[in-house]
Coordinates of N, CA, C and O in Angstrom, one line a residue:
M1 N -10.8 7.2 -1.3 CA -9.9 8.0 -0.5 C -9.7 9.3 -1.1 O -10.0 9.8 -1.5
G2 N -9.3 10.0 -1.5 CA -9.2 11.3 -2.2 C -8.3 11.2 -3.5 O -8.6 10.4 -4.4
L3 N -7.3 11.9 -3.5 CA -6.4 11.9 -4.6 C -5.6 10.6 -4.7 O -5.0 10.1 -3.8
K4 N -5.7 10.0 -5.9 CA -4.9 8.7 -6.1 C -3.6 9.2 -6.9 O -3.7 9.6 -8.0
W5 N -2.5 9.0 -6.2 CA -1.2 9.4 -6.8 C -0.7 8.3 -7.7 O 0.1 7.5 -7.3
V6 N -1.0 8.3 -9.0 CA -0.6 7.4 -10.0 C -0.3 8.1 -11.3 O -0.9 9.1 -11.5
R7 N 0.5 7.5 -12.1 CA 0.8 8.0 -13.5 C -0.2 7.2 -14.4 O -0.5 6.1 -14.2
S8 N -0.6 7.9 -15.5 CA -1.4 7.3 -16.5 C -0.6 6.3 -17.4 O 0.6 6.7 -17.6
Q9 N -1.1 5.3 -17.8 CA -0.4 4.4 -18.7 C -0.3 4.9 -20.1 O 0.5 4.5 -20.9
D10 N -1.2 5.8 -20.5 CA -1.3 6.3 -21.9 C -1.1 7.8 -21.9 O -1.7 8.5 -22.7
G11 N -0.2 8.4 -21.1 CA 0.1 9.8 -21.1 C 1.0 10.2 -22.2 O 1.6 9.3 -22.9
A12 N 1.2 11.5 -22.4 CA 2.0 12.0 -23.5 C 3.5 11.7 -23.3 O 4.2 11.2 -24.2
L13 N 4.0 12.0 -22.1 CA 5.4 11.6 -21.8 C 5.5 10.5 -20.8 O 5.7 9.3 -21.1
F14 N 5.3 10.8 -19.5 CA 5.4 9.8 -18.5 C 4.0 9.5 -17.9 O 3.8 8.7 -17.0
G15 N 3.0 10.3 -18.2 CA 1.7 10.1 -17.7 C 1.3 10.8 -16.4 O 0.3 10.5 -15.8
V16 N 2.2 11.7 -15.9 CA 2.0 12.3 -14.7 C 0.8 13.2 -14.7 O -0.1 13.2 -13.9
C17 N 0.8 14.1 -15.7 CA -0.3 15.1 -15.8 C -1.6 14.4 -16.0 O -2.6 14.8 -15.4
K18 N -1.7 13.4 -16.9 CA -2.9 12.7 -17.1 C -3.4 12.0 -15.9 O -4.6 12.0 -15.6
G19 N -2.5 11.3 -15.2 CA -2.9 10.5 -14.1 C -3.4 11.4 -12.9 O -4.4 11.1 -12.3
L20 N -2.7 12.5 -12.7 CA -3.1 13.4 -11.6 C -4.4 14.2 -12.0 O -5.2 14.5 -11.1
A21 N -4.5 14.6 -13.3 CA -5.8 15.2 -13.7 C -7.0 14.4 -13.6 O -8.0 14.9 -13.1
R22 N -6.9 13.1 -13.8 CA -8.0 12.2 -13.6 C -8.3 12.1 -12.2 O -9.5 12.0 -11.8
S23 N -7.3 12.1 -11.3 CA -7.5 12.0 -9.9 C -8.2 13.2 -9.3 O -9.1 13.2 -8.5
L24 N -7.8 14.4 -9.9 CA -8.4 15.6 -9.4 C -9.7 15.9 -10.1 O -10.4 17.0 -9.8
D25 N -10.1 15.1 -11.1 CA -11.3 15.3 -11.9 C -11.4 16.6 -12.6 O -12.4 17.3 -12.5
I26 N -10.3 17.0 -13.2 CA -10.2 18.2 -14.1 C -9.7 17.7 -15.4 O -9.2 16.6 -15.6
S27 N -9.9 18.6 -16.4 CA -9.4 18.2 -17.8 C -7.9 18.1 -17.9 O -7.2 18.9 -17.2
V28 N -7.5 17.2 -18.6 CA -6.0 17.0 -18.8 C -5.4 18.2 -19.4 O -4.3 18.6 -19.0
G29 N -6.1 18.8 -20.4 CA -5.6 20.1 -21.0 C -5.3 21.2 -20.0 O -4.3 21.9 -20.0
M30 N -6.3 21.4 -19.1 CA -6.1 22.4 -18.0 C -4.9 22.1 -17.1 O -4.2 22.9 -16.7
F31 N -4.8 20.8 -16.7 CA -3.7 20.4 -15.9 C -2.4 20.6 -16.6 O -1.4 21.1 -16.0
R32 N -2.3 20.3 -17.9 CA -1.1 20.5 -18.6 C -0.7 22.0 -18.8 O 0.4 22.4 -18.8
L33 N -1.8 22.8 -18.9 CA -1.5 24.3 -19.0 C -1.0 24.8 -17.7 O 0.0 25.6 -17.7
L34 N -1.5 24.3 -16.6 CA -1.0 24.7 -15.2 C 0.5 24.2 -15.1 O 1.3 24.9 -14.5
W35 N 0.7 23.0 -15.6 CA 2.1 22.5 -15.5 C 3.0 23.4 -16.3 O 4.1 23.7 -15.9
L36 N 2.6 23.7 -17.5 CA 3.4 24.6 -18.4 C 3.7 25.9 -17.7 O 4.8 26.4 -17.8
L37 N 2.7 26.5 -17.1 CA 3.0 27.8 -16.4 C 4.0 27.6 -15.3 O 4.8 28.4 -15.0
S38 N 3.9 26.4 -14.6 CA 4.9 26.2 -13.5 C 6.3 25.9 -14.0 O 7.3 26.2 -13.4
V39 N 6.4 25.4 -15.3 CA 7.7 25.3 -15.9 C 8.3 26.7 -16.2 O 9.5 26.9 -16.0
L40 N 7.4 27.6 -16.7 CA 7.9 28.9 -17.0 C 8.3 29.7 -15.7 O 9.0 30.7 -15.8
F41 N 7.8 29.2 -14.6 CA 8.2 29.9 -13.3 C 9.5 29.3 -12.8 O 9.5 28.4 -12.0
L42 N 10.6 29.7 -13.3 CA 11.9 29.3 -13.0 C 12.2 27.7 -13.1 O 13.0 27.2 -12.4
G43 N 11.4 27.1 -13.9 CA 11.6 25.6 -14.2 C 11.2 24.7 -13.0 O 11.5 23.5 -13.1
A44 N 10.5 25.2 -12.0 CA 10.1 24.4 -10.9 C 9.2 23.2 -11.4 O 9.3 22.1 -10.8
G45 N 8.3 23.5 -12.3 CA 7.4 22.4 -12.7 C 8.1 21.3 -13.5 O 7.7 20.1 -13.4
L46 N 9.2 21.6 -14.1 CA 10.0 20.5 -14.8 C 10.6 19.5 -13.7 O 10.5 18.3 -13.9
W47 N 11.2 20.1 -12.7 CA 11.8 19.3 -11.7 C 10.7 18.5 -10.9 O 10.9 17.3 -10.7
L48 N 9.6 19.1 -10.6 CA 8.5 18.4 -10.0 C 8.0 17.3 -10.9 O 7.7 16.2 -10.4
Y49 N 7.8 17.5 -12.1 CA 7.3 16.5 -13.1 C 8.3 15.3 -13.1 O 7.9 14.1 -13.1
L50 N 9.6 15.6 -13.2 CA 10.6 14.5 -13.3 C 10.6 13.6 -12.0 O 10.7 12.4 -12.0
I51 N 10.5 14.3 -10.9 CA 10.5 13.6 -9.5 C 9.3 12.8 -9.5 O 9.3 11.6 -9.1
L52 N 8.1 13.3 -9.9 CA 6.8 12.5 -9.8 C 6.9 11.4 -10.8 O 6.3 10.3 -10.5
A53 N 7.5 11.6 -11.9 CA 7.6 10.5 -12.9 C 8.4 9.3 -12.4 O 8.1 8.1 -12.7
V54 N 9.4 9.6 -11.6 CA 10.2 8.5 -11.0 C 9.5 7.9 -9.8 O 9.5 6.7 -9.6
C55 N 8.8 8.7 -9.0 CA 8.2 8.2 -7.8 C 6.8 7.5 -7.9 O 6.5 6.6 -7.2
L56 N 6.0 8.0 -8.7 CA 4.6 7.5 -8.8 C 4.5 6.2 -9.6 O 5.1 6.1 -10.7
P57 N 3.8 5.2 -9.1 CA 3.6 4.0 -9.9 C 2.6 4.3 -11.0 O 1.7 5.2 -10.9
R58 N 2.7 3.5 -12.1 CA 1.7 3.6 -13.2 C 0.4 3.0 -12.7 O 0.4 2.0 -11.9
E59 N -0.7 3.5 -13.2 CA -2.0 3.0 -12.8 C -2.2 1.5 -13.1 O -3.0 0.8 -12.4
D60 N -1.6 1.0 -14.1 CA -1.8 -0.4 -14.4 C -0.7 -1.3 -13.7 O -0.8 -2.5 -13.8
K61 N 0.2 -0.6 -13.0 CA 1.2 -1.4 -12.2 C 1.2 -0.8 -10.8 O 2.3 -0.6 -10.3
V62 N 0.1 -0.7 -10.2 CA 0.1 -0.1 -8.8 C 0.8 -1.1 -7.9 O 0.6 -2.3 -7.9
V63 N 1.7 -0.5 -7.1 CA 2.5 -1.3 -6.2 C 1.7 -1.9 -5.1 O 0.9 -1.2 -4.5
Q64 N 1.9 -3.2 -4.8 CA 1.2 -3.8 -3.7 C 1.9 -3.4 -2.4 O 2.9 -2.7 -2.4
A65 N 1.3 -3.7 -1.3 CA 1.8 -3.2 0.0 C 3.2 -3.3 0.3 O 3.9 -2.3 0.7
L66 N 3.9 -4.4 0.0 CA 5.3 -4.6 0.3 C 6.2 -4.9 -0.9 O 7.2 -5.5 -0.7
D67 N 5.8 -4.4 -2.1 CA 6.6 -4.6 -3.2 C 7.8 -3.6 -3.1 O 7.6 -2.4 -2.9
A68 N 9.0 -4.2 -3.1 CA 10.2 -3.4 -2.9 C 10.7 -2.8 -4.2 O 10.9 -3.5 -5.2
V69 N 11.0 -1.5 -4.3 CA 11.7 -1.0 -5.4 C 13.2 -0.8 -5.0 O 14.0 -1.3 -5.7
I70 N 13.4 -0.1 -3.9 CA 14.8 0.0 -3.4 C 14.6 -0.3 -1.9 O 14.2 0.5 -1.1
L71 N 14.9 -1.5 -1.5 CA 14.9 -2.0 -0.1 C 13.4 -2.1 0.4 O 13.2 -2.6 1.4
G72 N 12.5 -1.4 -0.2 CA 11.1 -1.5 0.3 C 10.7 -0.7 1.5 O 9.7 -0.8 2.0
V73 N 11.5 0.3 1.8 CA 11.3 1.1 3.0 C 10.1 2.0 2.8 O 9.2 2.1 3.7
C74 N 9.9 2.6 1.6 CA 8.8 3.5 1.4 C 7.5 2.7 1.4 O 6.5 3.2 1.9
A75 N 7.5 1.5 0.9 CA 6.3 0.6 0.9 C 5.9 0.3 2.3 O 4.8 0.3 2.7
K76 N 6.9 0.0 3.2 CA 6.7 -0.3 4.5 C 6.1 0.9 5.3 O 5.1 0.7 6.1
I77 N 6.6 2.1 5.0 CA 6.2 3.2 5.7 C 4.7 3.5 5.2 O 3.9 3.9 6.0
A78 N 4.5 3.4 3.9 CA 3.1 3.6 3.4 C 2.1 2.7 4.0 O 1.0 3.0 4.3
L79 N 2.5 1.4 4.2 CA 1.6 0.4 4.9 C 1.3 0.8 6.3 O 0.2 0.7 6.7
R80 N 2.3 1.2 7.0 CA 2.1 1.6 8.4 C 1.3 2.9 8.6 O 0.6 3.1 9.6
T81 N 1.5 3.9 7.7 CA 0.8 5.1 7.9 C -0.4 5.3 7.1 O -1.0 6.3 7.1
N82 N -0.8 4.3 6.3 CA -2.0 4.3 5.4 C -1.9 5.4 4.4 O -2.9 6.0 4.0
L83 N -0.7 5.8 3.9 CA -0.5 6.7 2.8 C -0.2 5.9 1.6 O 0.2 4.7 1.7
E84 N -0.4 6.5 0.4 CA -0.1 5.8 -0.8 C 1.5 5.8 -1.0 O 2.1 6.8 -0.6
V85 N 2.0 4.8 -1.6 CA 3.4 4.6 -1.7 C 4.0 5.7 -2.6 O 5.1 6.1 -2.4
G86 N 3.2 6.2 -3.5 CA 3.7 7.3 -4.4 C 4.0 8.6 -3.6 O 5.0 9.3 -3.8
I87 N 3.2 8.9 -2.6 CA 3.4 10.1 -1.8 C 4.6 9.9 -0.9 O 5.5 10.8 -0.8
V88 N 4.8 8.7 -0.3 CA 5.9 8.4 0.5 C 7.2 8.5 -0.3 O 8.2 9.0 0.2
R89 N 7.2 7.9 -1.5 CA 8.4 8.0 -2.3 C 8.7 9.4 -2.7 O 9.9 9.8 -2.7
F90 N 7.7 10.2 -3.1 CA 7.9 11.6 -3.4 C 8.5 12.4 -2.3 O 9.5 13.1 -2.5
L91 N 8.0 12.2 -1.0 CA 8.6 12.9 0.1 C 10.0 12.4 0.4 O 10.8 13.2 0.7
A92 N 10.3 11.1 0.2 CA 11.6 10.6 0.4 C 12.6 11.2 -0.6 O 13.7 11.6 -0.2
V93 N 12.2 11.3 -1.8 CA 13.1 11.9 -2.8 C 13.3 13.4 -2.6 O 14.5 13.9 -2.6
C94 N 12.3 14.1 -2.2 CA 12.4 15.5 -1.9 C 13.3 15.8 -0.7 O 14.1 16.6 -0.7
L95 N 13.1 15.0 0.4 CA 13.9 15.1 1.5 C 15.4 14.8 1.2 O 16.3 15.4 1.8
S96 N 15.7 13.8 0.4 CA 17.0 13.5 0.1 C 17.7 14.5 -0.8 O 18.9 14.8 -0.6
I97 N 17.0 15.2 -1.6 CA 17.5 16.3 -2.3 C 17.8 17.5 -1.4 O 18.8 18.1 -1.5
M98 N 16.8 17.9 -0.5 CA 17.0 19.0 0.3 C 18.0 18.8 1.4 O 18.6 19.7 1.9
S99 N 18.3 17.5 1.8 CA 19.2 17.3 2.9 C 20.6 16.9 2.3 O 21.5 16.4 3.1
F100 N 20.7 17.0 1.0 CA 22.0 16.7 0.3 C 22.4 15.3 0.7 O 23.6 15.0 0.9
G101 N 21.5 14.3 0.7 CA 21.8 12.9 0.8 C 21.8 12.3 2.2 O 21.9 11.1 2.4
A102 N 21.6 13.2 3.2 CA 21.5 12.7 4.6 C 20.3 11.7 4.8 O 20.4 10.8 5.6
T103 N 19.3 11.9 4.0 CA 18.1 11.0 4.1 C 18.4 9.7 3.7 O 17.8 8.7 4.1
V104 N 19.4 9.5 2.8 CA 19.7 8.2 2.3 C 20.2 7.3 3.4 O 19.9 6.1 3.5
V105 N 21.0 7.9 4.3 CA 21.5 7.2 5.5 C 20.3 6.8 6.4 O 20.3 5.6 6.8
G106 N 19.4 7.7 6.6 CA 18.2 7.4 7.4 C 17.4 6.3 6.7 O 16.8 5.4 7.4
Y107 N 17.3 6.3 5.4 CA 16.6 5.3 4.6 C 17.2 3.9 4.9 O 16.5 2.9 5.1
I108 N 18.5 3.8 4.8 CA 19.2 2.5 5.1 C 19.0 2.1 6.5 O 18.7 0.9 6.7
V109 N 19.0 3.0 7.5 CA 18.8 2.6 8.8 C 17.4 2.1 9.0 O 17.1 1.1 9.7
L110 N 16.4 2.8 8.4 CA 15.0 2.3 8.5 C 14.8 0.9 7.9 O 13.9 0.2 8.3
Y111 N 15.6 0.6 6.9 CA 15.5 -0.8 6.3 C 15.7 -1.8 7.4 O 15.1 -2.9 7.4
F112 N 16.7 -1.6 8.3 CA 17.0 -2.5 9.3 C 16.1 -2.4 10.5 O 15.9 -3.4 11.3
V113 N 15.4 -1.3 10.7 CA 14.6 -1.0 11.9 C 13.2 -1.5 11.7 O 12.6 -2.1 12.6
I114 N 12.6 -1.2 10.5 CA 11.2 -1.6 10.3 C 11.1 -3.0 9.9 O 11.8 -3.4 9.0
D115 N 10.2 -3.7 10.6 CA 10.0 -5.1 10.3 C 9.1 -5.2 9.0 O 8.3 -4.3 8.8
S116 N 9.2 -6.3 8.3 CA 8.4 -6.4 7.1 C 7.0 -7.0 7.3 O 6.3 -7.2 6.4
S117 N 6.7 -7.3 8.5 CA 5.4 -8.0 8.8 C 4.2 -7.0 8.6 O 3.1 -7.4 8.4
G118 N 4.5 -5.7 8.8 CA 3.5 -4.7 8.6 C 2.6 -4.5 9.9 O 1.8 -3.7 9.9
A119 N 2.9 -5.3 10.9 CA 2.1 -5.2 12.1 C 2.7 -4.0 13.0 O 3.9 -3.7 12.9
Q120 N 1.8 -3.4 13.7 CA 2.2 -2.3 14.6 C 3.0 -2.9 15.7 O 2.7 -4.0 16.2
S121 N 4.0 -2.1 16.3 CA 4.7 -2.6 17.4 C 3.9 -2.5 18.7 O 2.9 -1.7 18.7
S122 N 4.3 -3.2 19.7 CA 3.6 -3.2 20.9 C 3.7 -1.9 21.7 O 2.9 -1.5 22.5
V123 N 4.8 -1.1 21.3 CA 5.0 0.2 22.0 C 4.0 1.2 21.5 O 3.4 1.9 22.3
S124 N 3.7 1.2 20.2 CA 2.7 2.1 19.7 C 1.3 1.6 19.8 O 0.4 2.4 19.6
N125 N 1.1 0.3 20.0 CA -0.2 -0.2 20.1 C -0.3 -1.1 21.4 O -0.3 -2.3 21.3
P126 N -0.3 -0.5 22.6 CA -0.2 -1.3 23.8 C -1.3 -2.3 24.0 O -2.5 -2.0 23.5
A127 N -1.1 -3.3 24.6 CA -2.1 -4.4 24.9 C -3.2 -3.8 25.8 O -2.9 -2.8 26.6
S128 N -4.3 -4.4 25.8 CA -5.4 -3.9 26.7 C -5.0 -4.2 28.1 O -4.3 -5.2 28.4
P129 N -5.5 -3.5 29.1 CA -5.2 -3.7 30.5 C -5.6 -5.1 30.9 O -6.6 -5.6 30.5
R130 N -4.9 -5.6 31.8 CA -5.2 -6.9 32.4 C -6.4 -6.8 33.3 O -6.6 -5.9 34.0
T131 N -7.2 -7.9 33.3 CA -8.3 -7.9 34.2 C -7.9 -8.8 35.3 O -7.3 -9.8 35.2
T132 N -8.3 -8.4 36.5 CA -8.0 -9.2 37.7 C -9.2 -10.0 38.1 O -10.3 -9.5 38.1
T133 N -9.0 -11.2 38.5 CA -10.2 -12.1 38.9 C -9.9 -12.6 40.3 O -8.9 -12.6 40.9

């Protein structure tokens, strides 16, 4: 698939740079240099690194389809949309920060709305037309 959003198990701090550098197939030193430059740019890289450290699973503990961390909503969304759970978690955390917590309410609502079977609903996947005989 393309970029694998995981942290390395043997990284310097949390393994974010090493895990993403391996996924992008670039040297870890170059990726860390780019990260350091982003830290010097008003500290944006530091916040991004911390959010990714919380959101991304470690490569040796990749989350299965419905493993719940907090209610399992991100895992369910990842399963339905064929996205990696790390991406969905990252987006959920960024949205909750930008919306000053309003996303948390939506997250709780989604916990009750999304079923855990992982099957598509009949509304989004209508049945085939009936044949008449």
